[in-house]
Amino acid sequence: MDDDVAGLTGGEPPAPSAMPPIRIRLHDGQELTGRLLYRWQGSTGTWFYRVSVTLWASARIGGRDLHESADVEFDVSQTHVTPIDGVSYRDVPLTRHRDAIVRGRTGRAQTSPRRRPQAERTGHAAEGGR
């Protein structure tokens, strides 16, 4: 009997692939290199990237103050990330929003919230429309 199973190396499952690095631009213009965890699409069609960066954190263990690395995850708009040359993002999971899929298939325009007439927004309707 052969011990090799399709997709397994030496009978062991493959190690999970590391999340690929990506450049992240912060609100103040700083740039960091983080890891791309997954991509997701919002209801308006905008893409967001779930990224992770490793920062320093403090911890108290056994009455001793220590510093250690801690992963921080957050979402960032597609306009604030830059791919790194030579890095493949093909295997990064992505999730499309249902509304964006429907709009793409039907060509239907995105619906926007109903706007109230100016008189309702300013309260002039109750004052006789002045």
N, CA and C atoms as an extended XYZ file, in Angstrom:
390
Properties=species:S:1:pos:R:3:atomname:S:1:resname:S:1:resid:I:1 pbc="F F F"
N         0.850       -1.188        0.000 N   MET     1
C         0.000        0.000        0.000 CA  MET     1
C         0.884        1.235        0.000 C   MET     1
N         0.536        2.199       -0.834 N   ASP     2
C         1.328        3.415       -0.979 CA  ASP     2
C         0.904        4.437        0.080 C   ASP     2
N         1.887        4.988        0.816 N   ASP     3
C         1.590        5.956        1.866 CA  ASP     3
C         1.364        7.363        1.325 C   ASP     3
N         1.692        7.591        0.050 N   ASP     4
C         1.530        8.939       -0.498 CA  ASP     4
C         0.066        9.211       -0.818 C   ASP     4
N        -0.429       10.284       -0.304 N   VAL     5
C        -1.798       10.729       -0.554 CA  VAL     5
C        -1.700       12.020       -1.344 C   VAL     5
N        -2.581       12.175       -2.335 N   ALA     6
C        -2.534       13.381       -3.164 CA  ALA     6
C        -2.574       14.630       -2.282 C   ALA     6
N        -1.639       15.536       -2.512 N   GLY     7
C        -1.600       16.778       -1.769 CA  GLY     7
C        -0.799       16.703       -0.482 C   GLY     7
N        -0.365       15.513       -0.104 N   LEU     8
C         0.402       15.367        1.125 CA  LEU     8
C         1.847       15.050        0.789 C   LEU     8
N         2.750       15.569        1.573 N   THR     9
C         4.164       15.309        1.387 CA  THR     9
C         4.633       14.441        2.537 C   THR     9
N         5.094       13.243        2.228 N   GLY    10
C         5.548       12.351        3.281 CA  GLY    10
C         4.441       12.002        4.255 C   GLY    10
N         3.183       12.006        3.800 N   GLY    11
C         2.063       11.664        4.660 CA  GLY    11
C         1.609       12.790        5.558 C   GLY    11
N         2.269       13.953        5.493 N   GLU    12
C         1.915       15.095        6.336 CA  GLU    12
C         1.183       16.154        5.505 C   GLU    12
N         0.200       16.827        6.099 N   PRO    13
C        -0.452       17.908        5.356 CA  PRO    13
C         0.531       19.042        5.120 C   PRO    13
N         0.368       19.757        4.017 N   PRO    14
C         1.286       20.867        3.753 CA  PRO    14
C         1.137       21.947        4.818 C   PRO    14
N         2.233       22.620        5.099 N   ALA    15
C         2.197       23.713        6.075 CA  ALA    15
C         1.344       24.849        5.511 C   ALA    15
N         0.605       25.518        6.374 N   PRO    16
C        -0.191       26.637        5.857 CA  PRO    16
C         0.727       27.692        5.255 C   PRO    16
N         0.298       28.231        4.110 N   SER    17
C         1.136       29.216        3.455 CA  SER    17
C         1.123       30.516        4.260 C   SER    17
N         2.257       31.158        4.299 N   ALA    18
C         2.340       32.438        4.997 CA  ALA    18
C         1.542       33.464        4.213 C   ALA    18
N         0.929       34.361        4.902 N   MET    19
C         0.188       35.417        4.229 CA  MET    19
C         1.196       36.339        3.548 C   MET    19
N         0.939       36.716        2.295 N   PRO    20
C         1.927       37.515        1.561 CA  PRO    20
C         2.071       38.928        2.116 C   PRO    20
N         3.264       39.492        2.005 N   PRO    21
C         3.469       40.859        2.466 CA  PRO    21
C         2.809       41.859        1.521 C   PRO    21
N         2.428       43.010        2.067 N   ILE    22
C         1.812       44.074        1.289 CA  ILE    22
C         2.164       45.400        1.960 C   ILE    22
N         2.284       46.454        1.157 N   ARG    23
C         2.576       47.784        1.701 CA  ARG    23
C         1.262       48.448        2.108 C   ARG    23
N         1.241       49.061        3.303 N   ILE    24
C         0.049       49.709        3.849 CA  ILE    24
C         0.380       51.170        4.114 C   ILE    24
N        -0.447       52.071        3.580 N   ARG    25
C        -0.271       53.500        3.833 CA  ARG    25
C        -1.253       53.924        4.916 C   ARG    25
N        -0.724       54.459        6.021 N   LEU    26
C        -1.552       54.886        7.135 CA  LEU    26
C        -2.137       56.275        6.889 C   LEU    26
N        -3.053       56.685        7.724 N   HIS    27
C        -3.751       57.970        7.552 CA  HIS    27
C        -2.815       59.165        7.556 C   HIS    27
N        -1.669       59.051        8.226 N   ASP    28
C        -0.738       60.187        8.295 CA  ASP    28
C         0.383       60.099        7.257 C   ASP    28
N         0.257       59.155        6.321 N   GLY    29
C         1.234       59.033        5.248 CA  GLY    29
C         2.343       58.026        5.503 C   GLY    29
N         2.478       57.523        6.730 N   GLN    30
C         3.487       56.504        7.000 CA  GLN    30
C         3.170       55.243        6.204 C   GLN    30
N         4.197       54.511        5.863 N   GLU    31
C         3.997       53.234        5.185 CA  GLU    31
C         4.612       52.120        6.003 C   GLU    31
N         3.879       51.020        6.077 N   LEU    32
C         4.327       49.820        6.781 CA  LEU    32
C         4.243       48.643        5.832 C   LEU    32
N         5.009       47.626        6.115 N   THR    33
C         4.826       46.364        5.414 CA  THR    33
C         4.093       45.442        6.373 C   THR    33
N         2.945       44.965        5.938 N   GLY    34
C         2.144       44.055        6.747 CA  GLY    34
C         1.901       42.776        5.978 C   GLY    34
N         0.987       41.970        6.484 N   ARG    35
C         0.607       40.722        5.825 CA  ARG    35
C        -0.853       40.816        5.400 C   ARG    35
N        -1.131       40.358        4.190 N   LEU    36
C        -2.494       40.376        3.667 CA  LEU    36
C        -3.184       39.088        4.075 C   LEU    36
N        -4.267       39.209        4.855 N   LEU    37
C        -4.993       38.037        5.333 CA  LEU    37
C        -6.098       37.624        4.372 C   LEU    37
N        -6.922       38.601        3.951 N   TYR    38
C        -7.961       38.335        2.953 CA  TYR    38
C        -8.488       39.648        2.407 C   TYR    38
N        -9.228       39.560        1.302 N   ARG    39
C        -9.843       40.722        0.664 CA  ARG    39
C       -11.353       40.547        0.719 C   ARG    39
N       -12.074       41.654        0.927 N   TRP    40
C       -13.533       41.572        0.930 CA  TRP    40
C       -14.121       42.811        0.290 C   TRP    40
N       -15.297       42.617       -0.297 N   GLN    41
C       -15.955       43.691       -1.028 CA  GLN    41
C       -17.135       44.209       -0.228 C   GLN    41
N       -17.200       45.531       -0.067 N   GLY    42
C       -18.309       46.158        0.638 CA  GLY    42
C       -19.541       46.242       -0.248 C   GLY    42
N       -20.652       46.646        0.332 N   SER    43
C       -21.923       46.703       -0.401 CA  SER    43
C       -21.896       47.707       -1.544 C   SER    43
N       -21.012       48.712       -1.478 N   THR    44
C       -20.931       49.702       -2.551 CA  THR    44
C       -20.002       49.268       -3.679 C   THR    44
N       -19.341       48.128       -3.501 N   GLY    45
C       -18.408       47.638       -4.503 CA  GLY    45
C       -16.960       47.937       -4.159 C   GLY    45
N       -16.716       48.742       -3.136 N   THR    46
C       -15.350       49.072       -2.718 CA  THR    46
C       -14.689       47.842       -2.113 C   THR    46
N       -13.424       47.640       -2.457 N   TRP    47
C       -12.668       46.518       -1.903 CA  TRP    47
C       -11.911       46.953       -0.661 C   TRP    47
N       -11.900       46.086        0.327 N   PHE    48
C       -11.149       46.289        1.561 CA  PHE    48
C       -10.179       45.127        1.737 C   PHE    48
N        -9.096       45.409        2.399 N   TYR    49
C        -8.077       44.399        2.646 CA  TYR    49
C        -7.914       44.233        4.145 C   TYR    49
N        -8.032       43.005        4.618 N   ARG    50
C        -7.777       42.696        6.029 CA  ARG    50
C        -6.290       42.407        6.123 C   ARG    50
N        -5.589       43.240        6.886 N   VAL    51
C        -4.142       43.135        6.999 CA  VAL    51
C        -3.743       42.945        8.448 C   VAL    51
N        -2.518       42.542        8.637 N   SER    52
C        -1.981       42.344        9.974 CA  SER    52
C        -0.578       42.929       10.022 C   SER    52
N        -0.282       43.635       11.093 N   VAL    53
C         1.072       44.114       11.343 CA  VAL    53
C         1.461       43.653       12.745 C   VAL    53
N         2.738       43.457       12.948 N   THR    54
C         3.229       43.037       14.250 CA  THR    54
C         3.839       44.246       14.945 C   THR    54
N         3.314       44.543       16.120 N   LEU    55
C         3.771       45.683       16.907 CA  LEU    55
C         4.255       45.185       18.267 C   LEU    55
N         4.862       46.072       19.021 N   TRP    56
C         5.283       45.729       20.375 CA  TRP    56
C         4.119       45.915       21.331 C   TRP    56
N         4.030       45.034       22.312 N   ALA    57
C         3.016       45.131       23.354 CA  ALA    57
C         3.681       44.797       24.685 C   ALA    57
N         3.093       45.274       25.750 N   SER    58
C         3.626       44.940       27.070 CA  SER    58
C         2.695       43.941       27.737 C   SER    58
N         3.273       43.136       28.583 N   ALA    59
C         2.492       42.133       29.308 CA  ALA    59
C         3.112       41.959       30.687 C   ALA    59
N         2.282       41.656       31.645 N   ARG    60
C         2.758       41.372       32.990 CA  ARG    60
C         2.556       39.885       33.218 C   ARG    60
N         3.650       39.185       33.375 N   ILE    61
C         3.609       37.735       33.565 CA  ILE    61
C         4.377       37.407       34.834 C   ILE    61
N         3.690       36.774       35.783 N   GLY    62
C         4.334       36.390       37.039 CA  GLY    62
C         4.929       37.580       37.780 C   GLY    62
N         4.256       38.737       37.709 N   GLY    63
C         4.737       39.919       38.400 CA  GLY    63
C         5.858       40.649       37.683 C   GLY    63
N         6.222       40.175       36.490 N   ARG    64
C         7.283       40.820       35.719 CA  ARG    64
C         6.687       41.508       34.503 C   ARG    64
N         7.127       42.728       34.249 N   ASP    65
C         6.715       43.441       33.043 CA  ASP    65
C         7.613       43.006       31.896 C   ASP    65
N         6.980       42.550       30.842 N   LEU    66
C         7.717       42.066       29.670 CA  LEU    66
C         7.203       42.769       28.428 C   LEU    66
N         8.020       42.794       27.405 N   HIS    67
C         7.528       43.257       26.109 CA  HIS    67
C         7.586       42.074       25.152 C   HIS    67
N         6.619       42.035       24.274 N   GLU    68
C         6.531       40.942       23.318 CA  GLU    68
C         5.842       41.449       22.062 C   GLU    68
N         5.992       40.697       21.017 N   SER    69
C         5.332       41.086       19.767 CA  SER    69
C         3.863       40.682       19.813 C   SER    69
N         3.031       41.486       19.153 N   ALA    70
C         1.595       41.218       19.097 CA  ALA    70
C         1.080       41.591       17.719 C   ALA    70
N         0.326       40.695       17.119 N   ASP    71
C        -0.271       40.968       15.813 CA  ASP    71
C        -1.532       41.806       15.983 C   ASP    71
N        -1.646       42.844       15.164 N   VAL    72
C        -2.821       43.714       15.156 CA  VAL    72
C        -3.432       43.610       13.766 C   VAL    72
N        -4.720       43.251       13.712 N   GLU    73
C        -5.421       43.121       12.440 CA  GLU    73
C        -6.383       44.287       12.266 C   GLU    73
N        -6.495       44.778       11.023 N   PHE    74
C        -7.439       45.838       10.720 CA  PHE    74
C        -7.751       45.824        9.229 C   PHE    74
N        -8.842       46.509        8.857 N   ASP    75
C        -9.266       46.610        7.464 CA  ASP    75
C        -8.800       47.935        6.899 C   ASP    75
N        -8.372       47.914        5.655 N   VAL    76
C        -7.912       49.120        4.979 CA  VAL    76
C        -8.476       49.120        3.559 C   VAL    76
N        -8.847       50.288        3.066 N   SER    77
C        -9.394       50.420        1.724 CA  SER    77
C        -8.324       50.062        0.686 C   SER    77
N        -8.785       49.607       -0.460 N   GLN    78
C        -7.868       49.243       -1.545 CA  GLN    78
C        -6.978       50.396       -1.964 C   GLN    78
N        -7.408       51.620       -1.712 N   THR    79
C        -6.620       52.785       -2.107 CA  THR    79
C        -5.425       53.021       -1.195 C   THR    79
N        -5.338       52.275       -0.100 N   HIS    80
C        -4.260       52.480        0.866 CA  HIS    80
C        -3.331       51.276        0.998 C   HIS    80
N        -3.366       50.395        0.012 N   VAL    81
C        -2.429       49.274       -0.026 CA  VAL    81
C        -1.749       49.235       -1.386 C   VAL    81
N        -0.531       48.735       -1.392 N   THR    82
C         0.233       48.613       -2.633 CA  THR    82
C         0.858       47.224       -2.672 C   THR    82
N         0.642       46.487       -3.760 N   PRO    83
C         1.282       45.173       -3.863 CA  PRO    83
C         2.799       45.323       -3.956 C   PRO    83
N         3.486       44.295       -3.546 N   ILE    84
C         4.945       44.277       -3.601 CA  ILE    84
C         5.355       43.491       -4.835 C   ILE    84
N         6.244       44.080       -5.637 N   ASP    85
C         6.703       43.426       -6.863 CA  ASP    85
C         7.235       42.024       -6.573 C   ASP    85
N         6.837       41.087       -7.419 N   GLY    86
C         7.321       39.725       -7.312 CA  GLY    86
C         6.555       38.851       -6.329 C   GLY    86
N         5.583       39.415       -5.619 N   VAL    87
C         4.795       38.655       -4.646 CA  VAL    87
C         3.470       38.253       -5.289 C   VAL    87
N         3.101       36.994       -5.149 N   SER    88
C         1.841       36.507       -5.705 CA  SER    88
C         0.740       36.631       -4.654 C   SER    88
N        -0.399       37.180       -5.067 N   TYR    89
C        -1.553       37.325       -4.190 CA  TYR    89
C        -2.688       36.407       -4.643 C   TYR    89
N        -2.375       35.516       -5.543 N   ARG    90
C        -3.373       34.638       -6.163 CA  ARG    90
C        -4.126       33.781       -5.142 C   ARG    90
N        -3.456       33.312       -4.108 N   ASP    91
C        -4.092       32.405       -3.154 CA  ASP    91
C        -4.735       33.103       -1.961 C   ASP    91
N        -4.744       34.433       -1.971 N   VAL    92
C        -5.355       35.176       -0.866 CA  VAL    92
C        -6.879       35.065       -0.998 C   VAL    92
N        -7.559       34.639        0.064 N   PRO    93
C        -9.022       34.510       -0.023 CA  PRO    93
C        -9.693       35.856       -0.288 C   PRO    93
N       -10.808       35.811       -1.028 N   LEU    94
C       -11.585       37.028       -1.247 CA  LEU    94
C       -13.058       36.698       -1.184 C   LEU    94
N       -13.827       37.686       -0.736 N   THR    95
C       -15.271       37.535       -0.614 CA  THR    95
C       -15.929       38.731       -1.269 C   THR    95
N       -16.810       38.450       -2.232 N   ARG    96
C       -17.544       39.533       -2.900 CA  ARG    96
C       -18.873       39.740       -2.189 C   ARG    96
N       -19.321       40.981       -2.122 N   HIS    97
C       -20.603       41.304       -1.502 CA  HIS    97
C       -21.724       40.918       -2.460 C   HIS    97
N       -22.784       40.361       -1.931 N   ARG    98
C       -23.904       39.891       -2.749 CA  ARG    98
C       -24.476       41.007       -3.620 C   ARG    98
N       -24.662       42.207       -3.054 N   ASP    99
C       -25.238       43.316       -3.829 CA  ASP    99
C       -24.353       43.696       -5.016 C   ASP    99
N       -23.047       43.659       -4.828 N   ALA   100
C       -22.129       43.995       -5.919 CA  ALA   100
C       -22.192       42.938       -7.020 C   ALA   100
N       -22.369       41.681       -6.639 N   ILE   101
C       -22.489       40.609       -7.637 CA  ILE   101
C       -23.766       40.807       -8.452 C   ILE   101
N       -24.870       41.097       -7.780 N   VAL   102
C       -26.144       41.308       -8.479 CA  VAL   102
C       -26.028       42.490       -9.431 C   VAL   102
N       -25.437       43.601       -8.963 N   ARG   103
C       -25.275       44.761       -9.848 CA  ARG   103
C       -24.420       44.410      -11.049 C   ARG   103
N       -23.377       43.639      -10.850 N   GLY   104
C       -22.490       43.253      -11.951 CA  GLY   104
C       -23.195       42.390      -12.982 C   GLY   104
N       -24.062       41.501      -12.519 N   ARG   105
C       -24.769       40.600      -13.429 CA  ARG   105
C       -25.926       41.276      -14.146 C   ARG   105
N       -26.592       42.211      -13.489 N   THR   106
C       -27.793       42.814      -14.069 CA  THR   106
C       -27.526       44.175      -14.693 C   THR   106
N       -26.412       44.796      -14.339 N   GLY   107
C       -26.127       46.128      -14.836 CA  GLY   107
C       -26.930       47.197      -14.123 C   GLY   107
N       -27.633       46.787      -13.077 N   ARG   108
C       -28.464       47.718      -12.307 CA  ARG   108
C       -27.580       48.674      -11.520 C   ARG   108
N       -27.953       49.925      -11.497 N   ALA   109
C       -27.184       50.936      -10.757 CA  ALA   109
C       -27.364       50.737       -9.264 C   ALA   109
N       -26.366       51.166       -8.530 N   GLN   110
C       -26.434       51.083       -7.076 CA  GLN   110
C       -27.534       52.016       -6.575 C   GLN   110
N       -28.324       51.520       -5.642 N   THR   111
C       -29.372       52.365       -5.079 CA  THR   111
C       -28.761       53.231       -3.994 C   THR   111
N       -29.247       54.459       -3.919 N   SER   112
C       -28.761       55.358       -2.883 CA  SER   112
C       -29.909       55.670       -1.933 C   SER   112
N       -29.582       56.072       -0.719 N   PRO   113
C       -30.658       56.390        0.227 CA  PRO   113
C       -31.532       57.515       -0.312 C   PRO   113
N       -32.812       57.448       -0.030 N   ARG   114
C       -33.741       58.484       -0.471 CA  ARG   114
C       -33.434       59.774        0.261 C   ARG   114
N       -33.269       60.844       -0.496 N   ARG   115
C       -32.989       62.155        0.103 CA  ARG   115
C       -34.294       62.843        0.447 C   ARG   115
N       -34.324       63.466        1.603 N   ARG   116
C       -35.500       64.245        2.003 CA  ARG   116
C       -35.470       65.587        1.286 C   ARG   116
N       -36.615       66.137        0.963 N   PRO   117
C       -36.651       67.473        0.353 CA  PRO   117
C       -35.990       68.490        1.281 C   PRO   117
N       -35.460       69.551        0.712 N   GLN   118
C       -34.747       70.594        1.466 CA  GLN   118
C       -35.594       71.122        2.625 C   GLN   118
N       -36.888       71.327        2.404 N   ALA   119
C       -37.755       71.872        3.447 CA  ALA   119
C       -37.795       70.951        4.661 C   ALA   119
N       -37.790       69.633        4.448 N   GLU   120
C       -37.804       68.689        5.569 CA  GLU   120
C       -36.481       68.722        6.324 C   GLU   120
N       -35.366       68.875        5.590 N   ARG   121
C       -34.042       68.861        6.236 CA  ARG   121
C       -33.823       70.098        7.091 C   ARG   121
N       -34.359       71.221        6.684 N   THR   122
C       -34.117       72.475        7.406 CA  THR   122
C       -35.214       72.814        8.393 C   THR   122
N       -36.330       72.094        8.357 N   GLY   123
C       -37.418       72.346        9.272 CA  GLY   123
C       -38.360       73.432        8.805 C   GLY   123
N       -38.177       73.950        7.586 N   HIS   124
C       -39.027       75.021        7.074 CA  HIS   124
C       -40.424       74.540        6.723 C   HIS   124
N       -40.599       73.236        6.523 N   ALA   125
C       -41.924       72.738        6.159 CA  ALA   125
C       -42.916       73.017        7.296 C   ALA   125
N       -42.475       72.909        8.535 N   ALA   126
C       -43.353       73.135        9.672 CA  ALA   126
C       -43.643       74.625        9.862 C   ALA   126
N       -42.812       75.477        9.264 N   GLU   127
C       -42.988       76.916        9.443 CA  GLU   127
C       -43.703       77.549        8.239 C   GLU   127
N       -44.368       76.744        7.457 N   GLY   128
C       -45.106       77.280        6.325 CA  GLY   128
C       -44.257       77.413        5.071 C   GLY   128
N       -43.084       76.734        5.001 N   GLY   129
C       -42.270       76.720        3.812 CA  GLY   129
C       -41.465       77.966        3.577 C   GLY   129
N       -41.182       78.747        4.581 N   ARG   130
C       -40.396       79.973        4.402 CA  ARG   130
C       -39.009       79.708        3.935 C   ARG   130
